[in-house]
PDB file of C-alpha atoms in Angstrom:
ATOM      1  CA  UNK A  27     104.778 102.754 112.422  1.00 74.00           C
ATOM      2  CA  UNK A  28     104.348 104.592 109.518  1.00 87.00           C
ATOM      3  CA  UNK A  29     106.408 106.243 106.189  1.00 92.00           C
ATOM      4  CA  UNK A  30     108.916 108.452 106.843  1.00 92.00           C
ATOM      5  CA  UNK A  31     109.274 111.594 106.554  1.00 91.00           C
ATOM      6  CA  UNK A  32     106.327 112.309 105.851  1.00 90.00           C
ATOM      7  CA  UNK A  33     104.286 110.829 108.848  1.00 92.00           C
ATOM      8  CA  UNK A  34     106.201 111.574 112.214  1.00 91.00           C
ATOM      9  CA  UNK A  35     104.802 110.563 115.944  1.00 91.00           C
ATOM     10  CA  UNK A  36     101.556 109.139 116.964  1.00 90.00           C
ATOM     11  CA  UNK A  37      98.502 106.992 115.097  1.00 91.00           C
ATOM     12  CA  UNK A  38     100.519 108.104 112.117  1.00 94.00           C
ATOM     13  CA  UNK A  39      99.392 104.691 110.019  1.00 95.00           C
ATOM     14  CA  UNK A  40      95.783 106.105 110.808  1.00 95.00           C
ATOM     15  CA  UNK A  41      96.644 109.989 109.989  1.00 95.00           C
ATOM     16  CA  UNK A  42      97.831 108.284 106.595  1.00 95.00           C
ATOM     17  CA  UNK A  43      94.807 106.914 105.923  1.00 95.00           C
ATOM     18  CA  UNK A  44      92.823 109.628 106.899  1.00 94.00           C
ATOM     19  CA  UNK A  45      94.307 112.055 104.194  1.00 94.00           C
ATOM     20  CA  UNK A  46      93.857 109.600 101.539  1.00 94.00           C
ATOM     21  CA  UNK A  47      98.112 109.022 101.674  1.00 95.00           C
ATOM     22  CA  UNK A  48     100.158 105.796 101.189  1.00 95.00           C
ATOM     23  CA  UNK A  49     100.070 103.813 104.406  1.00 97.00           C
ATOM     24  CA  UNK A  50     103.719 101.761 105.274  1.00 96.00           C
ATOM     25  CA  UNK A  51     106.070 101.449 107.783  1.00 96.00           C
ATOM     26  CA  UNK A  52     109.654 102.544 108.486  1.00 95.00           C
ATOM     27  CA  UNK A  53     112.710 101.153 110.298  1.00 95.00           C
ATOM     28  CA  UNK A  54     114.729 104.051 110.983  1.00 94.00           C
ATOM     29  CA  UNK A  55     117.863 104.854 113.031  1.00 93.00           C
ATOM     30  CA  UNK A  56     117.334 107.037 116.368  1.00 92.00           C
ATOM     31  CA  UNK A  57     118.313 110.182 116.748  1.00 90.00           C
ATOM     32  CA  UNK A  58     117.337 113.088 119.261  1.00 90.00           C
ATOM     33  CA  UNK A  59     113.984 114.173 116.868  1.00 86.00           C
ATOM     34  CA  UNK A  60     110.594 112.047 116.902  1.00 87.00           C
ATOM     35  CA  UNK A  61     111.343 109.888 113.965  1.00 89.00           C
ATOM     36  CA  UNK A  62     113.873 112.291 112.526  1.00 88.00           C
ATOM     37  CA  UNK A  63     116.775 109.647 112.521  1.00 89.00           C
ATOM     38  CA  UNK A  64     118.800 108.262 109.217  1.00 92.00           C
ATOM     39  CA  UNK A  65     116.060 106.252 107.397  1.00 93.00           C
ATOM     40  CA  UNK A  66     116.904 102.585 106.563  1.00 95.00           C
ATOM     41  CA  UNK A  67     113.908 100.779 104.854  1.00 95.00           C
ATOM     42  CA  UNK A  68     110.493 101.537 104.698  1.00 95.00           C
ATOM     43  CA  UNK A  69     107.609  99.172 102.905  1.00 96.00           C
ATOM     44  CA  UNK A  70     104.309 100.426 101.891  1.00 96.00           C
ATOM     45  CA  UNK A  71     101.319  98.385 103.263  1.00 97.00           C
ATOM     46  CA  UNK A  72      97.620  97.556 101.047  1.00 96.00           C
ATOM     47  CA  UNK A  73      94.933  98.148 103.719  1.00 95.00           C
ATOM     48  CA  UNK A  74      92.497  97.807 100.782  1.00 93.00           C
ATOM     49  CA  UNK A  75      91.175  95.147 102.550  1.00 92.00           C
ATOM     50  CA  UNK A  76      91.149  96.588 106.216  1.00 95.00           C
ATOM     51  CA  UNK A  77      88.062  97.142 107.577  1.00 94.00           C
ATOM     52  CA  UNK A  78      88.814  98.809 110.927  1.00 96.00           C
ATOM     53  CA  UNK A  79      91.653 101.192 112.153  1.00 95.00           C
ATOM     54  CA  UNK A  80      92.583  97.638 114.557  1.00 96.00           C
ATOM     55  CA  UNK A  81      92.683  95.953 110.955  1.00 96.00           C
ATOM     56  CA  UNK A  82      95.221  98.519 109.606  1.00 96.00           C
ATOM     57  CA  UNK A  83      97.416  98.730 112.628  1.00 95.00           C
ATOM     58  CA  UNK A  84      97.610  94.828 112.558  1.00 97.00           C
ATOM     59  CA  UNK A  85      98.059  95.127 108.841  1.00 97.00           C
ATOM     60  CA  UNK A  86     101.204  97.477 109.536  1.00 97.00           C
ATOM     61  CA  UNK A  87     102.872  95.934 112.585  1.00 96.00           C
ATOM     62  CA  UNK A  88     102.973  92.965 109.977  1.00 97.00           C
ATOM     63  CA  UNK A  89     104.671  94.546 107.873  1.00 97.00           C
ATOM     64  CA  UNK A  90     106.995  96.352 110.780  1.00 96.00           C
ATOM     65  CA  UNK A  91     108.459  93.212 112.153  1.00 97.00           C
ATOM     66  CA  UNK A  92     108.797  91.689 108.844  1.00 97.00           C
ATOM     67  CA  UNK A  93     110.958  94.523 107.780  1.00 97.00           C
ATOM     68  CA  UNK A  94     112.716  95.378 110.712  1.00 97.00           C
ATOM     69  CA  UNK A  95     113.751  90.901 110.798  1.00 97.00           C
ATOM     70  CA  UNK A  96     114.837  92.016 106.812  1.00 96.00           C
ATOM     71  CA  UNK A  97     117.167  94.725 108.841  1.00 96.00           C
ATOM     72  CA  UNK A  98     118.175  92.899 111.262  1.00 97.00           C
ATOM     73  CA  UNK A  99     118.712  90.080 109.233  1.00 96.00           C
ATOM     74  CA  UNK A 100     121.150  92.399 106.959  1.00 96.00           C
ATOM     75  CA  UNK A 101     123.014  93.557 109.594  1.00 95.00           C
ATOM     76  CA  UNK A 102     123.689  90.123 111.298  1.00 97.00           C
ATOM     77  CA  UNK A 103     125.124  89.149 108.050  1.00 97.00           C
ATOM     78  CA  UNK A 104     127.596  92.068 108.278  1.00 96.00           C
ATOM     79  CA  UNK A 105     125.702  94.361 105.594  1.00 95.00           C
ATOM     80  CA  UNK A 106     124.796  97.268 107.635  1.00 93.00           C
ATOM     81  CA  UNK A 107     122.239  99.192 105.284  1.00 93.00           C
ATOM     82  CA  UNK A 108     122.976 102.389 103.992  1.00 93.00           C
ATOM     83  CA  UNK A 109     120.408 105.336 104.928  1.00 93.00           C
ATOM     84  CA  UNK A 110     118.410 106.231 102.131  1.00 89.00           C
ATOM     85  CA  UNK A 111     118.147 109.488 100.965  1.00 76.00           C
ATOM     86  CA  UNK A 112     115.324 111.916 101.822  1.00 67.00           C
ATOM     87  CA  UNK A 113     113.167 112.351  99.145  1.00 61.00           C
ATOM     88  CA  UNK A 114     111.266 115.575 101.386  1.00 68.00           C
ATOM     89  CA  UNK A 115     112.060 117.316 104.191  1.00 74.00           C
ATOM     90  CA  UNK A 116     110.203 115.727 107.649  1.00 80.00           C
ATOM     91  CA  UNK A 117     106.530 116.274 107.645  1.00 84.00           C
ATOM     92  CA  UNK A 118     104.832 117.803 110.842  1.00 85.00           C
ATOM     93  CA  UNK A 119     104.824 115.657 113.799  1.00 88.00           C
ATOM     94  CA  UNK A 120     101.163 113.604 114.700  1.00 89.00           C
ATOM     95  CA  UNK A 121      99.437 113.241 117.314  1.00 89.00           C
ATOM     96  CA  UNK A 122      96.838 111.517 118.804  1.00 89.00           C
ATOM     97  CA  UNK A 123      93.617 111.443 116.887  1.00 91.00           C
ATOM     98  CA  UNK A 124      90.612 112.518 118.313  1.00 91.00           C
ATOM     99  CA  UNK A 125      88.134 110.116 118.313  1.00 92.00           C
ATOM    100  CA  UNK A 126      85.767 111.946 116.081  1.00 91.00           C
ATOM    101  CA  UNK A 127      88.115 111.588 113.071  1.00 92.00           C
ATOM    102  CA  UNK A 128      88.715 108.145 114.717  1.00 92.00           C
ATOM    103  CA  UNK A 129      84.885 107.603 113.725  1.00 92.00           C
ATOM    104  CA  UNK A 130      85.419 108.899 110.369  1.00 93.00           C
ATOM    105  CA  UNK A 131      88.094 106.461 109.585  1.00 94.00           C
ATOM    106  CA  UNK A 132      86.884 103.796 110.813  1.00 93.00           C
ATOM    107  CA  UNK A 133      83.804 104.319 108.690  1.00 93.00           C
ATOM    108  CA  UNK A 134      85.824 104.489 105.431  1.00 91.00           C
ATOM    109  CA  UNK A 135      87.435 101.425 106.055  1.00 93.00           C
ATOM    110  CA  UNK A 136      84.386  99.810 106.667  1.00 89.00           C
ATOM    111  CA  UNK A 137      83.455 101.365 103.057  1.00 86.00           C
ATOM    112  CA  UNK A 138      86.572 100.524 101.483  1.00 67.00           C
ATOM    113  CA  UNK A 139      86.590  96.967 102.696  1.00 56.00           C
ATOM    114  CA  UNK A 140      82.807  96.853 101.246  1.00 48.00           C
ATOM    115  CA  UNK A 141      84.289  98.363  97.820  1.00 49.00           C
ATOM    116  CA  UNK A 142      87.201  96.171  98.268  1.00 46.00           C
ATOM    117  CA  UNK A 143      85.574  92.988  98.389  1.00 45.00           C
ATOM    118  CA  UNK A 144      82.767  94.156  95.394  1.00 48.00           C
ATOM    119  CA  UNK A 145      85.725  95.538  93.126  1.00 50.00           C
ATOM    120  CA  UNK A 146      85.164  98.991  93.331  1.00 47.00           C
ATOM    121  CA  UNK A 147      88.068 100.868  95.509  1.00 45.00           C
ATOM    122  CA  UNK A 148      87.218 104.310  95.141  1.00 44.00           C
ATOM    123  CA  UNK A 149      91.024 106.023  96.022  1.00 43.00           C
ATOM    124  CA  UNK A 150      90.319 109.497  95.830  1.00 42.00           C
ATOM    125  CA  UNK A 151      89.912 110.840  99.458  1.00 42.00           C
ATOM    126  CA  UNK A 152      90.111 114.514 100.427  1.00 39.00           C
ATOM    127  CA  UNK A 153      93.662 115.767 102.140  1.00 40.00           C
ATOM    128  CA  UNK A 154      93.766 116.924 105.693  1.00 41.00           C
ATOM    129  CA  UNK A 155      96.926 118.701 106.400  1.00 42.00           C
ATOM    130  CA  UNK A 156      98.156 118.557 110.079  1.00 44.00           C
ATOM    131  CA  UNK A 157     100.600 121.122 111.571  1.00 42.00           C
TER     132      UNK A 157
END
């Protein structure tokens, strides 16, 4: 549940907000990597208005099953999507987040859902590089 390549393996919606990177999904074909498989869609997600890390997972499993129906939906009707070209090579694989920079995230939502609702999103936010 997150963009591909960039964002491989676990809490990787949450790793993406962390570093300050687009957040999104990915419906992807399976291969024998962690989310290394022939990329089919992906959809960025706004969490400008989530609050909580529970408010930006529900904010991208929306947006998971609505574009994995979209795939679905394509290839029911016979047009079986063509993989879309890597734009980088796959980024390091996630992993669980420790619930310190749990705590950290969850307080910049909070903030950004405070700066959100008063009009002043502040996007810069610093890069933490995994790997």
């Amino acid at each position: 549940m997150g963009l591909l390549p960039a964002y491989r393996g676990m809490n990787v919606a949450e790793w993406a907000a962390l570093e300050g990177a687009p957040v999104g999904c990915t419906v992807h074909l399976i291969d024998a990597g962690i989310d290394t498989g022939p990329i089919l869609a992906t959809r960025d997600v706004d969490i400008s208005g989530c609050g909580s890390i529970a408010a930006l997972r529900d904010a991208v499993d929306r947006a998971q099953l609505a574009l994995l129906g979209d795939v679905v939906d394509a290839i029911v009707g016979g047009r079986m999507p063509e993989p879309l070209a890597a734009a980088e090579p796959s980024g390091p694989q996630y992993f669980h987040m420790h619930q310190a920079l749990a705590a950290i995230l969850e307080a910049r939502l909070l903030g950004g859902q405070a700066a959100h609702l008063q009009g002043e999103g502040n996007s810069e936010r610093p890069r933490i590089m995994a790997g």
